mmCIF file of C-alpha atoms in Angstrom:
data_model
loop_
_atom_site.group_PDB
_atom_site.id
_atom_site.type_symbol
_atom_site.label_atom_id
_atom_site.label_comp_id
_atom_site.label_asym_id
_atom_site.label_seq_id
_atom_site.Cartn_x
_atom_site.Cartn_y
_atom_site.Cartn_z
ATOM 1 C CA UNK A 1 40.754 35.983 27.821
ATOM 2 C CA UNK A 2 43.104 37.275 30.528
ATOM 3 C CA UNK A 3 41.121 36.334 33.582
ATOM 4 C CA UNK A 4 40.915 33.513 36.036
ATOM 5 C CA UNK A 5 37.914 31.432 34.981
ATOM 6 C CA UNK A 6 37.230 30.638 38.652
ATOM 7 C CA UNK A 7 36.541 34.269 39.546
ATOM 8 C CA UNK A 8 32.827 34.613 40.293
ATOM 9 C CA UNK A 9 30.447 36.896 38.473
ATOM 10 C CA UNK A 10 27.898 38.870 40.452
ATOM 11 C CA UNK A 11 25.166 36.724 38.938
ATOM 12 C CA UNK A 12 25.111 34.573 35.807
ATOM 13 C CA UNK A 13 25.243 36.867 32.791
ATOM 14 C CA UNK A 14 26.319 39.843 34.910
ATOM 15 C CA UNK A 15 29.545 41.734 35.466
ATOM 16 C CA UNK A 16 32.773 40.061 36.443
ATOM 17 C CA UNK A 17 34.653 41.842 39.241
ATOM 18 C CA UNK A 18 38.327 40.891 39.030
ATOM 19 C CA UNK A 19 41.947 41.935 39.263
ATOM 20 C CA UNK A 20 43.816 42.803 36.098
ATOM 21 C CA UNK A 21 46.841 41.030 34.674
ATOM 22 C CA UNK A 22 50.000 42.852 33.576
ATOM 23 C CA UNK A 23 49.438 42.143 29.879
ATOM 24 C CA UNK A 24 46.171 44.101 29.951
ATOM 25 C CA UNK A 25 47.929 47.471 29.878
ATOM 26 C CA UNK A 26 46.158 48.586 26.652
ATOM 27 C CA UNK A 27 42.790 48.173 28.393
ATOM 28 C CA UNK A 28 44.142 49.982 31.483
ATOM 29 C CA UNK A 29 45.142 52.908 29.272
ATOM 30 C CA UNK A 30 41.855 52.927 27.341
ATOM 31 C CA UNK A 31 39.711 52.900 30.496
ATOM 32 C CA UNK A 32 41.753 55.635 32.188
ATOM 33 C CA UNK A 33 41.520 57.891 29.135
ATOM 34 C CA UNK A 34 37.784 57.332 29.025
ATOM 35 C CA UNK A 35 37.494 58.192 32.733
ATOM 36 C CA UNK A 36 39.471 61.393 32.248
ATOM 37 C CA UNK A 37 36.913 62.561 29.667
ATOM 38 C CA UNK A 38 34.061 62.300 32.180
ATOM 39 C CA UNK A 39 32.524 65.698 33.055
ATOM 40 C CA UNK A 40 33.364 65.133 36.762
ATOM 41 C CA UNK A 41 36.997 64.181 36.050
ATOM 42 C CA UNK A 42 38.369 67.521 37.341
ATOM 43 C CA UNK A 43 36.837 66.719 40.754
ATOM 44 C CA UNK A 44 37.747 63.040 40.730
ATOM 45 C CA UNK A 45 41.285 62.846 39.346
ATOM 46 C CA UNK A 46 44.579 64.664 39.837
ATOM 47 C CA UNK A 47 45.465 64.166 36.173
ATOM 48 C CA UNK A 48 44.118 65.569 32.931
ATOM 49 C CA UNK A 49 43.223 63.728 29.759
ATOM 50 C CA UNK A 50 45.964 65.521 27.790
ATOM 51 C CA UNK A 51 48.632 64.617 30.366
ATOM 52 C CA UNK A 52 47.588 60.959 30.375
ATOM 53 C CA UNK A 53 47.353 60.796 26.581
ATOM 54 C CA UNK A 54 50.940 62.062 26.269
ATOM 55 C CA UNK A 55 52.376 59.247 28.408
ATOM 56 C CA UNK A 56 54.327 56.535 26.565
ATOM 57 C CA UNK A 57 53.213 52.912 26.441
ATOM 58 C CA UNK A 58 55.972 52.046 28.929
ATOM 59 C CA UNK A 59 54.141 54.122 31.548
ATOM 60 C CA UNK A 60 50.936 52.123 31.018
ATOM 61 C CA UNK A 61 52.836 48.823 31.040
ATOM 62 C CA UNK A 62 54.433 49.687 34.388
ATOM 63 C CA UNK A 63 51.104 50.864 35.762
ATOM 64 C CA UNK A 64 49.459 47.560 34.825
ATOM 65 C CA UNK A 65 52.351 45.582 36.362
ATOM 66 C CA UNK A 66 51.960 47.439 39.674
ATOM 67 C CA UNK A 67 48.207 46.746 39.699
ATOM 68 C CA UNK A 68 48.286 43.158 38.438
ATOM 69 C CA UNK A 69 46.788 40.293 40.412
ATOM 70 C CA UNK A 70 50.234 38.926 41.332
ATOM 71 C CA UNK A 71 51.563 42.280 42.566
ATOM 72 C CA UNK A 72 52.084 42.690 46.276
ATOM 73 C CA UNK A 73 52.137 46.490 46.102
ATOM 74 C CA UNK A 74 48.722 47.186 44.620
ATOM 75 C CA UNK A 75 45.722 45.788 42.865
ATOM 76 C CA UNK A 76 43.577 47.230 40.091
ATOM 77 C CA UNK A 77 40.074 45.834 40.291
ATOM 78 C CA UNK A 78 37.855 46.160 37.243
ATOM 79 C CA UNK A 79 34.244 45.453 36.405
ATOM 80 C CA UNK A 80 33.907 43.606 33.114
ATOM 81 C CA UNK A 81 30.702 43.059 31.212
ATOM 82 C CA UNK A 82 29.722 39.780 29.560
ATOM 83 C CA UNK A 83 30.880 41.281 26.257
ATOM 84 C CA UNK A 84 34.399 41.690 27.700
ATOM 85 C CA UNK A 85 34.201 45.504 27.927
ATOM 86 C CA UNK A 86 35.676 47.125 31.014
ATOM 87 C CA UNK A 87 33.054 49.351 32.612
ATOM 88 C CA UNK A 88 34.659 50.392 35.907
ATOM 89 C CA UNK A 89 37.805 50.369 37.949
ATOM 90 C CA UNK A 90 39.329 51.059 41.359
ATOM 91 C CA UNK A 91 42.947 50.601 42.387
ATOM 92 C CA UNK A 92 44.182 49.917 45.899
ATOM 93 C CA UNK A 93 47.798 50.943 46.525
ATOM 94 C CA UNK A 94 49.707 49.774 49.590
ATOM 95 C CA UNK A 95 51.315 52.491 51.689
ATOM 96 C CA UNK A 96 53.929 51.248 54.153
ATOM 97 C CA UNK A 97 54.322 52.596 57.694
ATOM 98 C CA UNK A 98 57.269 54.957 57.981
ATOM 99 C CA UNK A 99 56.929 56.344 54.456
ATOM 100 C CA UNK A 100 55.420 59.623 53.264
ATOM 101 C CA UNK A 101 52.211 59.714 51.226
ATOM 102 C CA UNK A 102 51.508 61.622 47.986
ATOM 103 C CA UNK A 103 50.566 64.776 49.929
ATOM 104 C CA UNK A 104 53.679 64.768 52.125
ATOM 105 C CA UNK A 105 52.050 63.338 55.262
ATOM 106 C CA UNK A 106 53.771 60.538 57.202
ATOM 107 C CA UNK A 107 52.169 57.105 56.877
ATOM 108 C CA UNK A 108 51.806 55.873 60.443
ATOM 109 C CA UNK A 109 50.679 52.322 59.736
ATOM 110 C CA UNK A 110 50.426 49.945 56.810
ATOM 111 C CA UNK A 111 47.348 50.874 54.831
ATOM 112 C CA UNK A 112 45.603 50.554 51.505
ATOM 113 C CA UNK A 113 44.794 53.687 49.506
ATOM 114 C CA UNK A 114 41.927 53.504 47.004
ATOM 115 C CA UNK A 115 42.491 55.622 43.890
ATOM 116 C CA UNK A 116 41.181 55.911 40.343
ATOM 117 C CA UNK A 117 37.546 55.151 41.207
ATOM 118 C CA UNK A 118 35.389 55.321 38.092
ATOM 119 C CA UNK A 119 32.373 53.617 36.514
ATOM 120 C CA UNK A 120 30.975 54.315 33.057
ATOM 121 C CA UNK A 121 27.874 56.512 33.316
ATOM 122 C CA UNK A 122 25.610 53.848 31.803
ATOM 123 C CA UNK A 123 26.639 51.426 34.594
ATOM 124 C CA UNK A 124 26.235 53.769 37.571
ATOM 125 C CA UNK A 125 23.643 53.301 40.273
ATOM 126 C CA UNK A 126 23.600 49.490 40.126
ATOM 127 C CA UNK A 127 26.095 48.743 42.913
ATOM 128 C CA UNK A 128 29.178 48.391 40.706
ATOM 129 C CA UNK A 129 31.430 50.598 42.825
ATOM 130 C CA UNK A 130 30.354 48.850 46.011
ATOM 131 C CA UNK A 131 31.265 45.457 44.533
ATOM 132 C CA UNK A 132 34.643 46.707 43.287
ATOM 133 C CA UNK A 133 35.339 48.292 46.688
ATOM 134 C CA UNK A 134 34.448 45.043 48.463
ATOM 135 C CA UNK A 135 36.932 43.156 46.292
ATOM 136 C CA UNK A 136 39.676 45.786 46.798
ATOM 137 C CA UNK A 137 39.169 45.908 50.572
ATOM 138 C CA UNK A 138 39.092 42.100 50.786
ATOM 139 C CA UNK A 139 42.464 41.954 49.007
ATOM 140 C CA UNK A 140 43.902 44.643 51.313
ATOM 141 C CA UNK A 141 42.766 42.784 54.445
ATOM 142 C CA UNK A 142 44.182 39.562 53.004
ATOM 143 C CA UNK A 143 47.670 41.053 52.703
ATOM 144 C CA UNK A 144 47.519 42.464 56.228
ATOM 145 C CA UNK A 145 46.799 46.192 56.088
ATOM 146 C CA UNK A 146 45.369 47.929 59.171
ATOM 147 C CA UNK A 147 43.052 50.266 57.327
ATOM 148 C CA UNK A 148 41.970 51.389 53.860
ATOM 149 C CA UNK A 149 41.606 55.040 52.976
ATOM 150 C CA UNK A 150 40.707 57.274 50.083
ATOM 151 C CA UNK A 151 40.683 60.958 49.293
ATOM 152 C CA UNK A 152 37.679 62.757 47.850
ATOM 153 C CA UNK A 153 37.251 66.315 46.593
ATOM 154 C CA UNK A 154 35.430 68.521 49.085
ATOM 155 C CA UNK A 155 32.797 69.391 46.448
ATOM 156 C CA UNK A 156 32.167 65.827 45.286
ATOM 157 C CA UNK A 157 29.163 65.179 47.522
ATOM 158 C CA UNK A 158 27.871 62.274 45.437
ATOM 159 C CA UNK A 159 31.133 60.368 45.893
ATOM 160 C CA UNK A 160 31.247 61.218 49.601
ATOM 161 C CA UNK A 161 27.772 59.713 50.014
ATOM 162 C CA UNK A 162 28.795 56.562 48.182
ATOM 163 C CA UNK A 163 31.944 56.168 50.283
ATOM 164 C CA UNK A 164 29.936 56.513 53.484
ATOM 165 C CA UNK A 165 27.554 53.866 52.161
ATOM 166 C CA UNK A 166 30.584 51.570 51.674
ATOM 167 C CA UNK A 167 31.552 52.035 55.342
ATOM 168 C CA UNK A 168 34.195 54.768 54.997
ATOM 169 C CA UNK A 169 34.140 57.677 57.451
ATOM 170 C CA UNK A 170 35.810 61.091 57.254
ATOM 171 C CA UNK A 171 38.850 61.493 59.512
ATOM 172 C CA UNK A 172 38.883 65.278 59.520
ATOM 173 C CA UNK A 173 42.140 65.436 57.550
ATOM 174 C CA UNK A 174 41.919 68.029 54.785
ATOM 175 C CA UNK A 175 44.587 68.155 52.068
ATOM 176 C CA UNK A 176 44.979 71.307 49.972
ATOM 177 C CA UNK A 177 45.410 70.710 46.257
ATOM 178 C CA UNK A 178 48.511 72.438 44.915
ATOM 179 C CA UNK A 179 47.355 72.268 41.296
ATOM 180 C CA UNK A 180 44.054 73.995 42.107
ATOM 181 C CA UNK A 181 44.611 76.567 44.878
ATOM 182 C CA UNK A 182 41.652 77.048 47.185
ATOM 183 C CA UNK A 183 40.408 73.471 46.677
ATOM 184 C CA UNK A 184 40.873 70.534 49.045
ATOM 185 C CA UNK A 185 40.387 66.810 49.360
ATOM 186 C CA UNK A 186 39.019 65.037 52.413
ATOM 187 C CA UNK A 187 40.359 61.765 53.802
ATOM 188 C CA UNK A 188 37.896 58.915 54.408
ATOM 189 C CA UNK A 189 38.946 55.716 56.207
ATOM 190 C CA UNK A 190 37.684 52.189 56.755
ATOM 191 C CA UNK A 191 39.409 50.534 59.739
ATOM 192 C CA UNK A 192 39.898 46.803 59.916
ATOM 193 C CA UNK A 193 37.365 45.261 62.297
#
C-alpha cells in the first residue's frame, strides 16, 4: 500500500486521512472523474467530466506529483476506507505573495487555497470533510502560510455552511465566473491564529 503506516486513522477500523503519493495518479484520476459525475459538480467544480476524461495520463501524473506528500507546493489529502477505497479528497495549493491567482487577483501574502473538495455521497454527514480540512490546514500552517482560503459557488449553501463550521469566514470578495456568466463564487478565509 502507498501510505505511511504511522499515519493515524480516525478510530480503529475507520477511515485513514492522509496525503497521497505521486505514484497514486490512477486513483487521483478515478476519484476526480467520480466527483465530476456528482449532481452538484456544476456548482462545485470549474471543470466538466468530459474535459477531465479527455486529459492524457501525463496530466494526472503531474497532478499527483504536485499534490504528493513530499511536494512543497501543494498537498492532496484523501480519506481512505479500511478496504483501501478512496472516499473523499481536498487539495491545498500554495499561492505565493506577489503572484496572481486563478481569477486574476493579486496574492498579497503567502496562503493556502483549498480546492477539489469532495466526499462520496454515502460517506457524507459523518465529519469526513472536517477531518480532511483539519489535515490540510495543519500542513499549510506547518509550511508557514498566513491564511487558508477557498472559493464556493454563491448558490452552494450547504458547502458554505460546512465551511463556516470548519472556521472559515466570508471576506466579501465575489469572483464572477467567466464560463457561466451571471454566476459568482465567494471567498472564505481562515486566518492563522
